[in-house]
Amino acid sequence: MHTATIRPRLDDLGPVGHIHNTVLPAWFQQARQELLDAFYAPQTGELPPLLIKEYTVTFHRELTLTPDVEVSIEVERIGNTSFTLHEFAYQSGELSAESQVVYIFVGPDGRPAPIPEDGKVVLNQHKTRGG
């Protein structure tokens, strides 16, 4: 499991005083970035060869400006050309939102390609037991 702490900003609040629902996808992206860096070679300057195929967010309770939000990410499934992440956002120890995102690894031709072994090693370090 991969974890990250998100500190809500005043600008994240919506008009009714809680964290706006459009903020959660950015928080989940921020939290998973370190995990996705395994697919990025900064020396080449090329973008990571990953595309999002499917993305869902489920809201369980409102989030507020304080306290910080703890995000945990589990690799739910690793396929030949894709992998699925399950992400959880907790505030005050309570599940506030969760998401599921499916990434496709793409080759130079823009088509799905096998996930490289070094990427699979990183993903396996964060895989759920049953996944």
PDB file of C-alpha atoms in Angstrom:
ATOM      1  CA  MET A   1       0.000   0.000   0.000  1.00  0.00           C
ATOM      2  CA  HIS A   2       1.225   3.492  -0.862  1.00  0.00           C
ATOM      3  CA  THR A   3       0.237   6.426   1.361  1.00  0.00           C
ATOM      4  CA  ALA A   4       0.298  10.221   1.131  1.00  0.00           C
ATOM      5  CA  THR A   5      -0.924  13.141   3.195  1.00  0.00           C
ATOM      6  CA  ILE A   6      -2.893  15.936   1.539  1.00  0.00           C
ATOM      7  CA  ARG A   7      -3.272  19.303   3.254  1.00  0.00           C
ATOM      8  CA  PRO A   8      -6.511  20.925   2.028  1.00  0.00           C
ATOM      9  CA  ARG A   9      -6.205  24.515   0.835  1.00  0.00           C
ATOM     10  CA  LEU A  10      -8.679  27.318   1.261  1.00  0.00           C
ATOM     11  CA  ASP A  11      -9.082  27.332  -2.533  1.00  0.00           C
ATOM     12  CA  ASP A  12     -10.311  23.699  -2.383  1.00  0.00           C
ATOM     13  CA  LEU A  13     -13.524  24.765  -0.659  1.00  0.00           C
ATOM     14  CA  GLY A  14     -16.723  24.940  -2.670  1.00  0.00           C
ATOM     15  CA  PRO A  15     -19.531  27.463  -2.262  1.00  0.00           C
ATOM     16  CA  VAL A  16     -21.200  25.470   0.543  1.00  0.00           C
ATOM     17  CA  GLY A  17     -18.063  25.379   2.709  1.00  0.00           C
ATOM     18  CA  HIS A  18     -16.739  21.845   2.217  1.00  0.00           C
ATOM     19  CA  ILE A  19     -14.108  20.498  -0.171  1.00  0.00           C
ATOM     20  CA  HIS A  20     -15.474  20.712  -3.708  1.00  0.00           C
ATOM     21  CA  ASN A  21     -16.039  17.336  -5.377  1.00  0.00           C
ATOM     22  CA  THR A  22     -13.861  18.320  -8.352  1.00  0.00           C
ATOM     23  CA  VAL A  23     -10.804  18.512  -6.080  1.00  0.00           C
ATOM     24  CA  LEU A  24     -10.667  14.804  -5.226  1.00  0.00           C
ATOM     25  CA  PRO A  25      -9.370  13.583  -8.613  1.00  0.00           C
ATOM     26  CA  ALA A  26      -6.437  16.019  -8.331  1.00  0.00           C
ATOM     27  CA  TRP A  27      -5.703  14.874  -4.771  1.00  0.00           C
ATOM     28  CA  PHE A  28      -5.745  11.222  -5.806  1.00  0.00           C
ATOM     29  CA  GLN A  29      -3.461  12.048  -8.759  1.00  0.00           C
ATOM     30  CA  GLN A  30      -1.057  13.868  -6.441  1.00  0.00           C
ATOM     31  CA  ALA A  31      -1.043  10.924  -4.038  1.00  0.00           C
ATOM     32  CA  ARG A  32      -0.350   8.344  -6.756  1.00  0.00           C
ATOM     33  CA  GLN A  33       2.363  10.359  -8.532  1.00  0.00           C
ATOM     34  CA  GLU A  34       5.252   8.727  -6.670  1.00  0.00           C
ATOM     35  CA  LEU A  35       3.939   5.309  -7.674  1.00  0.00           C
ATOM     36  CA  LEU A  36       3.595   6.389 -11.321  1.00  0.00           C
ATOM     37  CA  ASP A  37       7.115   7.818 -11.361  1.00  0.00           C
ATOM     38  CA  ALA A  38       8.309   4.219 -11.800  1.00  0.00           C
ATOM     39  CA  PHE A  39       7.152   4.554 -15.430  1.00  0.00           C
ATOM     40  CA  TYR A  40       8.947   7.846 -16.087  1.00  0.00           C
ATOM     41  CA  ALA A  41      12.549   8.246 -17.223  1.00  0.00           C
ATOM     42  CA  PRO A  42      13.416  11.885 -16.442  1.00  0.00           C
ATOM     43  CA  GLN A  43      16.644  11.713 -18.439  1.00  0.00           C
ATOM     44  CA  THR A  44      14.683  11.311 -21.691  1.00  0.00           C
ATOM     45  CA  GLY A  45      12.136  14.002 -20.891  1.00  0.00           C
ATOM     46  CA  GLU A  46       9.375  11.851 -22.368  1.00  0.00           C
ATOM     47  CA  LEU A  47       5.966  11.710 -20.751  1.00  0.00           C
ATOM     48  CA  PRO A  48       5.084   8.519 -18.876  1.00  0.00           C
ATOM     49  CA  PRO A  49       3.539   6.023 -21.317  1.00  0.00           C
ATOM     50  CA  LEU A  50       0.324   5.691 -19.338  1.00  0.00           C
ATOM     51  CA  LEU A  51      -3.246   6.512 -20.305  1.00  0.00           C
ATOM     52  CA  ILE A  52      -6.289   6.398 -18.063  1.00  0.00           C
ATOM     53  CA  LYS A  53      -8.925   4.048 -19.437  1.00  0.00           C
ATOM     54  CA  GLU A  54     -11.465   4.268 -16.629  1.00  0.00           C
ATOM     55  CA  TYR A  55     -11.830   6.434 -13.534  1.00  0.00           C
ATOM     56  CA  THR A  56     -14.510   6.572 -10.847  1.00  0.00           C
ATOM     57  CA  VAL A  57     -14.817   8.494  -7.587  1.00  0.00           C
ATOM     58  CA  THR A  58     -17.298   7.589  -4.861  1.00  0.00           C
ATOM     59  CA  PHE A  59     -18.019  10.113  -2.110  1.00  0.00           C
ATOM     60  CA  HIS A  60     -18.939   8.778   1.330  1.00  0.00           C
ATOM     61  CA  ARG A  61     -18.919  11.914   3.485  1.00  0.00           C
ATOM     62  CA  GLU A  62     -17.947  15.542   3.167  1.00  0.00           C
ATOM     63  CA  LEU A  63     -14.370  16.682   3.530  1.00  0.00           C
ATOM     64  CA  THR A  64     -13.492  19.902   5.330  1.00  0.00           C
ATOM     65  CA  LEU A  65     -10.545  22.292   5.441  1.00  0.00           C
ATOM     66  CA  THR A  66      -9.050  20.584   8.489  1.00  0.00           C
ATOM     67  CA  PRO A  67      -7.585  18.169   9.423  1.00  0.00           C
ATOM     68  CA  ASP A  68      -5.255  16.790   6.718  1.00  0.00           C
ATOM     69  CA  VAL A  69      -6.504  13.998   4.465  1.00  0.00           C
ATOM     70  CA  GLU A  70      -4.708  10.665   4.441  1.00  0.00           C
ATOM     71  CA  VAL A  71      -4.742   8.853   1.108  1.00  0.00           C
ATOM     72  CA  SER A  72      -3.872   5.179   0.733  1.00  0.00           C
ATOM     73  CA  ILE A  73      -3.465   3.462  -2.601  1.00  0.00           C
ATOM     74  CA  GLU A  74      -3.531  -0.244  -3.310  1.00  0.00           C
ATOM     75  CA  VAL A  75      -2.728  -1.943  -6.577  1.00  0.00           C
ATOM     76  CA  GLU A  76      -5.806  -4.038  -7.108  1.00  0.00           C
ATOM     77  CA  ARG A  77      -4.875  -5.790 -10.360  1.00  0.00           C
ATOM     78  CA  ILE A  78      -1.869  -6.080 -12.665  1.00  0.00           C
ATOM     79  CA  GLY A  79      -2.584  -7.323 -16.161  1.00  0.00           C
ATOM     80  CA  ASN A  80      -0.418  -7.647 -19.238  1.00  0.00           C
ATOM     81  CA  THR A  81      -0.984  -4.093 -20.521  1.00  0.00           C
ATOM     82  CA  SER A  82      -2.998  -2.472 -17.730  1.00  0.00           C
ATOM     83  CA  PHE A  83      -3.263  -2.128 -13.978  1.00  0.00           C
ATOM     84  CA  THR A  84      -5.976  -1.002 -11.567  1.00  0.00           C
ATOM     85  CA  LEU A  85      -5.483   1.198  -8.509  1.00  0.00           C
ATOM     86  CA  HIS A  86      -7.950   1.507  -5.624  1.00  0.00           C
ATOM     87  CA  GLU A  87      -7.538   4.752  -3.687  1.00  0.00           C
ATOM     88  CA  PHE A  88      -9.004   5.770  -0.321  1.00  0.00           C
ATOM     89  CA  ALA A  89      -9.217   9.249   1.255  1.00  0.00           C
ATOM     90  CA  TYR A  90      -9.626   9.406   5.029  1.00  0.00           C
ATOM     91  CA  GLN A  91     -10.225  12.451   7.184  1.00  0.00           C
ATOM     92  CA  SER A  92     -10.339  12.114  10.981  1.00  0.00           C
ATOM     93  CA  GLY A  93      -9.965   8.361  10.480  1.00  0.00           C
ATOM     94  CA  GLU A  94     -13.191   8.063   8.478  1.00  0.00           C
ATOM     95  CA  LEU A  95     -13.433   7.002   4.844  1.00  0.00           C
ATOM     96  CA  SER A  96     -14.550  10.106   2.975  1.00  0.00           C
ATOM     97  CA  ALA A  97     -14.020   9.112  -0.661  1.00  0.00           C
ATOM     98  CA  GLU A  98     -12.530   6.368  -2.772  1.00  0.00           C
ATOM     99  CA  SER A  99     -11.618   5.955  -6.378  1.00  0.00           C
ATOM    100  CA  GLN A 100     -10.705   3.279  -8.833  1.00  0.00           C
ATOM    101  CA  VAL A 101      -8.503   4.036 -11.812  1.00  0.00           C
ATOM    102  CA  VAL A 102      -7.432   1.770 -14.673  1.00  0.00           C
ATOM    103  CA  TYR A 103      -4.186   2.671 -16.441  1.00  0.00           C
ATOM    104  CA  ILE A 104      -3.100   1.329 -19.821  1.00  0.00           C
ATOM    105  CA  PHE A 105       0.608   1.118 -20.639  1.00  0.00           C
ATOM    106  CA  VAL A 106       1.163   2.244 -24.221  1.00  0.00           C
ATOM    107  CA  GLY A 107       4.005   1.694 -26.639  1.00  0.00           C
ATOM    108  CA  PRO A 108       5.608   4.176 -29.039  1.00  0.00           C
ATOM    109  CA  ASP A 109       2.798   3.548 -31.542  1.00  0.00           C
ATOM    110  CA  GLY A 110       0.180   4.692 -28.980  1.00  0.00           C
ATOM    111  CA  ARG A 111      -1.317   1.203 -28.675  1.00  0.00           C
ATOM    112  CA  PRO A 112      -1.452  -0.955 -25.530  1.00  0.00           C
ATOM    113  CA  ALA A 113       1.886  -2.629 -24.815  1.00  0.00           C
ATOM    114  CA  PRO A 114       3.139  -5.022 -22.133  1.00  0.00           C
ATOM    115  CA  ILE A 115       3.965  -3.390 -18.814  1.00  0.00           C
ATOM    116  CA  PRO A 116       7.763  -3.476 -18.352  1.00  0.00           C
ATOM    117  CA  GLU A 117       9.044  -5.836 -15.674  1.00  0.00           C
ATOM    118  CA  ASP A 118      10.564  -3.015 -13.570  1.00  0.00           C
ATOM    119  CA  GLY A 119       7.141  -1.330 -13.492  1.00  0.00           C
ATOM    120  CA  LYS A 120       5.511  -4.594 -12.430  1.00  0.00           C
ATOM    121  CA  VAL A 121       8.016  -4.926  -9.586  1.00  0.00           C
ATOM    122  CA  VAL A 122       7.000  -1.511  -8.208  1.00  0.00           C
ATOM    123  CA  LEU A 123       3.288  -2.267  -8.658  1.00  0.00           C
ATOM    124  CA  ASN A 124       3.626  -5.642  -6.911  1.00  0.00           C
ATOM    125  CA  GLN A 125       5.083  -3.901  -3.853  1.00  0.00           C
ATOM    126  CA  HIS A 126       1.724  -2.164  -3.386  1.00  0.00           C
ATOM    127  CA  LYS A 127      -0.609  -4.969  -4.450  1.00  0.00           C
ATOM    128  CA  THR A 128      -3.495  -6.087  -2.269  1.00  0.00           C
ATOM    129  CA  ARG A 129      -3.354  -9.614  -0.953  1.00  0.00           C
ATOM    130  CA  GLY A 130      -6.402 -10.820  -2.813  1.00  0.00           C
ATOM    131  CA  GLY A 131      -5.663  -8.928  -6.045  1.00  0.00           C
TER     132      GLY A 131
END
